[in-house]
Amino acid sequence: MDDAPDDAIPLDVADAETRLLLGMFDTPAFARRGQELEYSLARLRDRCQRERHERLEMVRLRLRQWAGAVTGPDAWLWSFDGPIDALWPLTGADVPLWASQPAPDRRRRTIARDLAASLERFNRRWVVFLKGLDFTLINQAIDQYNRYYLLEKECSLGSARLASRHFQPIAPLTTETLLTEYPVLPVPGLRP
């Protein structure tokens, strides 16, 4: 027993006109293109942030060791050739809990050397990771966005002036552009 009326249109319509009519109520092509590119860029940034966070674990450990061996932020004067205060926010490390008594000089030098080595190791591995990313698909999406977004928006709105408002073309991604967003860390020199 079929409750559907005889004149109901099946969803697998072969008629091109009906499919076109059904498509008129969908999201415009320019909006879909922009959303897809935005989603792709967000996925890439999420991956970079996740990978960066994982690779910084040893650096954060060395920063905790350093804070546990010195009495305050000025202790870098005896071990490094420059301040290291910027490393905590750059690595996402917790606020340092300084020691009440400084560790022996030899211990501080060892921790300082280990911290510098961890920073250098992170920087090398981070650059290798970024150079290993394949930008082909996302750069194709960026190219198509730059090429077709305005045309599709103009077709939808019926006005070139309205379509071009607030449009900013997106530059293709490279290792260098990602390094500006996710930079390597400064490595302080060690005092003798």
CSV table of C-alpha atoms in Angstrom, one decimal:
chain,number,residue,atom,x,y,z
A,1,MET,CA,0.0,0.0,0.0
A,2,ASP,CA,1.7,3.2,-1.2
A,3,ASP,CA,0.7,6.5,0.5
A,4,ALA,CA,2.6,8.7,-2.0
A,5,PRO,CA,0.5,10.6,-4.5
A,6,ASP,CA,0.9,9.6,-8.2
A,7,ASP,CA,2.1,13.0,-9.2
A,8,ALA,CA,5.0,13.2,-6.6
A,9,ILE,CA,8.4,13.9,-8.1
A,10,PRO,CA,11.0,11.3,-7.2
A,11,LEU,CA,14.3,12.6,-5.7
A,12,ASP,CA,16.4,11.0,-8.5
A,13,VAL,CA,15.0,13.4,-11.1
A,14,ALA,CA,16.6,13.0,-14.5
A,15,ASP,CA,15.1,16.2,-15.8
A,16,ALA,CA,17.8,18.9,-16.0
A,17,GLU,CA,15.3,21.8,-15.5
A,18,THR,CA,14.0,20.3,-12.3
A,19,ARG,CA,17.5,19.7,-11.0
A,20,LEU,CA,18.4,23.3,-11.8
A,21,LEU,CA,15.3,24.5,-9.9
A,22,LEU,CA,16.2,22.3,-6.9
A,23,GLY,CA,19.8,23.7,-7.0
A,24,MET,CA,18.5,27.3,-6.8
A,25,PHE,CA,17.8,26.9,-3.1
A,26,ASP,CA,21.3,25.6,-2.2
A,27,THR,CA,24.2,27.7,-0.9
A,28,PRO,CA,25.6,29.8,-3.7
A,29,ALA,CA,28.7,28.5,-5.4
A,30,PHE,CA,30.9,31.4,-4.2
A,31,ALA,CA,29.9,30.8,-0.6
A,32,ARG,CA,30.6,27.0,-0.9
A,33,ARG,CA,34.0,27.8,-2.5
A,34,GLY,CA,34.9,30.2,0.3
A,35,GLN,CA,33.7,27.8,3.0
A,36,GLU,CA,35.7,24.9,1.6
A,37,LEU,CA,38.9,26.9,1.4
A,38,GLU,CA,38.4,28.3,4.9
A,39,TYR,CA,37.9,24.7,6.2
A,40,SER,CA,41.0,23.5,4.4
A,41,LEU,CA,43.1,26.3,5.8
A,42,ALA,CA,41.7,25.7,9.3
A,43,ARG,CA,42.6,22.0,9.0
A,44,LEU,CA,46.1,22.8,8.0
A,45,ARG,CA,46.5,25.3,10.8
A,46,ASP,CA,45.1,22.8,13.3
A,47,ARG,CA,47.6,20.2,12.1
A,48,CYS,CA,50.5,22.7,12.4
A,49,GLN,CA,49.4,23.7,15.9
A,50,ARG,CA,49.0,20.1,17.0
A,51,GLU,CA,52.4,19.0,15.6
A,52,ARG,CA,54.1,22.1,17.0
A,53,HIS,CA,52.7,21.5,20.4
A,54,GLU,CA,53.9,17.9,20.4
A,55,ARG,CA,57.4,18.8,19.2
A,56,LEU,CA,57.7,21.4,21.9
A,57,GLU,CA,57.3,19.0,24.8
A,58,MET,CA,61.0,18.5,25.5
A,59,VAL,CA,61.6,22.3,25.3
A,60,ARG,CA,58.9,22.9,27.9
A,61,LEU,CA,60.4,20.2,30.1
A,62,ARG,CA,63.8,21.9,29.8
A,63,LEU,CA,62.2,25.3,30.7
A,64,ARG,CA,60.7,23.7,33.8
A,65,GLN,CA,64.1,22.3,34.8
A,66,TRP,CA,65.6,25.7,34.3
A,67,ALA,CA,63.0,27.4,36.5
A,68,GLY,CA,63.5,24.8,39.1
A,69,ALA,CA,67.3,25.4,39.2
A,70,VAL,CA,67.3,29.2,39.4
A,71,THR,CA,65.7,31.8,41.6
A,72,GLY,CA,64.2,34.2,39.1
A,73,PRO,CA,64.0,35.5,35.5
A,74,ASP,CA,67.4,37.4,35.8
A,75,ALA,CA,69.4,34.2,36.3
A,76,TRP,CA,70.0,34.0,32.5
A,77,LEU,CA,72.9,36.4,33.1
A,78,TRP,CA,75.1,33.7,34.4
A,79,SER,CA,74.4,31.1,31.7
A,80,PHE,CA,73.1,32.7,28.5
A,81,ASP,CA,74.1,35.7,26.4
A,82,GLY,CA,70.6,37.0,26.3
A,83,PRO,CA,67.3,36.9,28.1
A,84,ILE,CA,65.1,33.8,27.7
A,85,ASP,CA,61.9,35.2,29.0
A,86,ALA,CA,60.2,35.1,25.6
A,87,LEU,CA,60.5,31.3,25.4
A,88,TRP,CA,57.7,30.6,27.9
A,89,PRO,CA,54.9,32.2,25.8
A,90,LEU,CA,56.4,31.1,22.5
A,91,THR,CA,56.4,27.5,23.6
A,92,GLY,CA,53.1,27.6,25.5
A,93,ALA,CA,54.9,26.6,28.7
A,94,ASP,CA,53.4,27.1,32.1
A,95,VAL,CA,54.4,30.1,34.1
A,96,PRO,CA,57.7,29.3,35.7
A,97,LEU,CA,57.9,28.3,39.4
A,98,TRP,CA,61.3,29.6,40.4
A,99,ALA,CA,63.4,27.7,43.0
A,100,SER,CA,63.9,29.1,46.4
A,101,GLN,CA,67.7,28.4,46.3
A,102,PRO,CA,69.8,28.3,43.1
A,103,ALA,CA,71.2,25.0,41.9
A,104,PRO,CA,75.0,24.6,41.8
A,105,ASP,CA,76.7,26.3,38.9
A,106,ARG,CA,77.6,23.0,37.2
A,107,ARG,CA,73.9,21.9,37.3
A,108,ARG,CA,72.7,25.2,35.9
A,109,ARG,CA,75.2,25.0,33.1
A,110,THR,CA,74.1,21.5,32.2
A,111,ILE,CA,70.4,22.5,32.2
A,112,ALA,CA,71.3,25.6,30.1
A,113,ARG,CA,73.2,23.4,27.6
A,114,ASP,CA,70.3,20.9,27.4
A,115,LEU,CA,67.8,23.8,26.9
A,116,ALA,CA,69.8,25.2,24.0
A,117,ALA,CA,70.2,21.8,22.5
A,118,SER,CA,66.4,21.2,22.8
A,119,LEU,CA,65.7,24.5,21.1
A,120,GLU,CA,68.1,23.7,18.2
A,121,ARG,CA,66.6,20.2,17.8
A,122,PHE,CA,63.1,21.6,17.8
A,123,ASN,CA,64.0,24.2,15.2
A,124,ARG,CA,65.6,21.6,12.9
A,125,ARG,CA,62.6,19.2,13.2
A,126,TRP,CA,60.1,22.0,12.8
A,127,VAL,CA,61.6,23.2,9.5
A,128,VAL,CA,61.8,19.5,8.3
A,129,PHE,CA,58.1,19.1,9.1
A,130,LEU,CA,57.0,22.2,7.3
A,131,LYS,CA,59.2,21.4,4.3
A,132,GLY,CA,57.5,18.0,4.2
A,133,LEU,CA,54.0,19.4,3.8
A,134,ASP,CA,52.4,19.0,0.4
A,135,PHE,CA,50.8,22.3,-0.6
A,136,THR,CA,49.5,21.1,-4.0
A,137,LEU,CA,45.9,20.6,-3.2
A,138,ILE,CA,45.4,23.6,-0.9
A,139,ASN,CA,47.2,25.9,-3.4
A,140,GLN,CA,44.9,24.6,-6.2
A,141,ALA,CA,42.0,25.5,-4.0
A,142,ILE,CA,43.5,28.9,-3.3
A,143,ASP,CA,44.1,29.5,-7.0
A,144,GLN,CA,40.5,28.5,-7.9
A,145,TYR,CA,39.2,30.7,-5.1
A,146,ASN,CA,41.1,33.7,-6.4
A,147,ARG,CA,40.1,33.0,-10.0
A,148,TYR,CA,36.4,32.1,-9.6
A,149,TYR,CA,35.1,33.6,-6.4
A,150,LEU,CA,34.4,37.0,-7.7
A,151,LEU,CA,32.8,35.7,-10.9
A,152,GLU,CA,30.5,33.3,-9.0
A,153,LYS,CA,29.6,36.0,-6.5
A,154,GLU,CA,28.8,38.5,-9.3
A,155,CYS,CA,26.6,35.9,-11.0
A,156,SER,CA,24.8,35.4,-7.8
A,157,LEU,CA,24.4,39.1,-6.8
A,158,GLY,CA,24.1,40.5,-10.3
A,159,SER,CA,26.6,43.3,-9.5
A,160,ALA,CA,30.3,43.4,-10.0
A,161,ARG,CA,30.7,46.3,-7.6
A,162,LEU,CA,28.9,44.4,-4.8
A,163,ALA,CA,30.8,41.2,-5.6
A,164,SER,CA,34.2,42.9,-5.3
A,165,ARG,CA,33.5,44.5,-1.9
A,166,HIS,CA,35.8,43.1,0.8
A,167,PHE,CA,37.4,40.6,-1.5
A,168,GLN,CA,41.0,39.9,-0.7
A,169,PRO,CA,42.9,37.4,-2.9
A,170,ILE,CA,44.8,34.8,-0.9
A,171,ALA,CA,48.5,34.2,-1.5
A,172,PRO,CA,49.6,30.6,-2.1
A,173,LEU,CA,51.0,28.8,0.8
A,174,THR,CA,54.7,28.0,1.0
A,175,THR,CA,57.0,26.7,3.8
A,176,GLU,CA,58.2,30.3,4.3
A,177,THR,CA,54.6,31.7,4.8
A,178,LEU,CA,54.0,29.0,7.4
A,179,LEU,CA,57.3,29.8,9.1
A,180,THR,CA,56.1,33.4,9.5
A,181,GLU,CA,53.0,32.1,11.2
A,182,TYR,CA,54.7,29.3,13.2
A,183,PRO,CA,58.3,30.5,13.6
A,184,VAL,CA,61.4,28.7,14.8
A,185,LEU,CA,62.4,29.6,18.3
A,186,PRO,CA,65.3,31.9,19.3
A,187,VAL,CA,68.3,29.9,20.6
A,188,PRO,CA,70.3,31.8,23.2
A,189,GLY,CA,74.0,31.5,23.1
A,190,LEU,CA,75.7,29.9,26.1
A,191,ARG,CA,78.2,31.8,28.3
A,192,PRO,CA,81.6,30.1,28.8
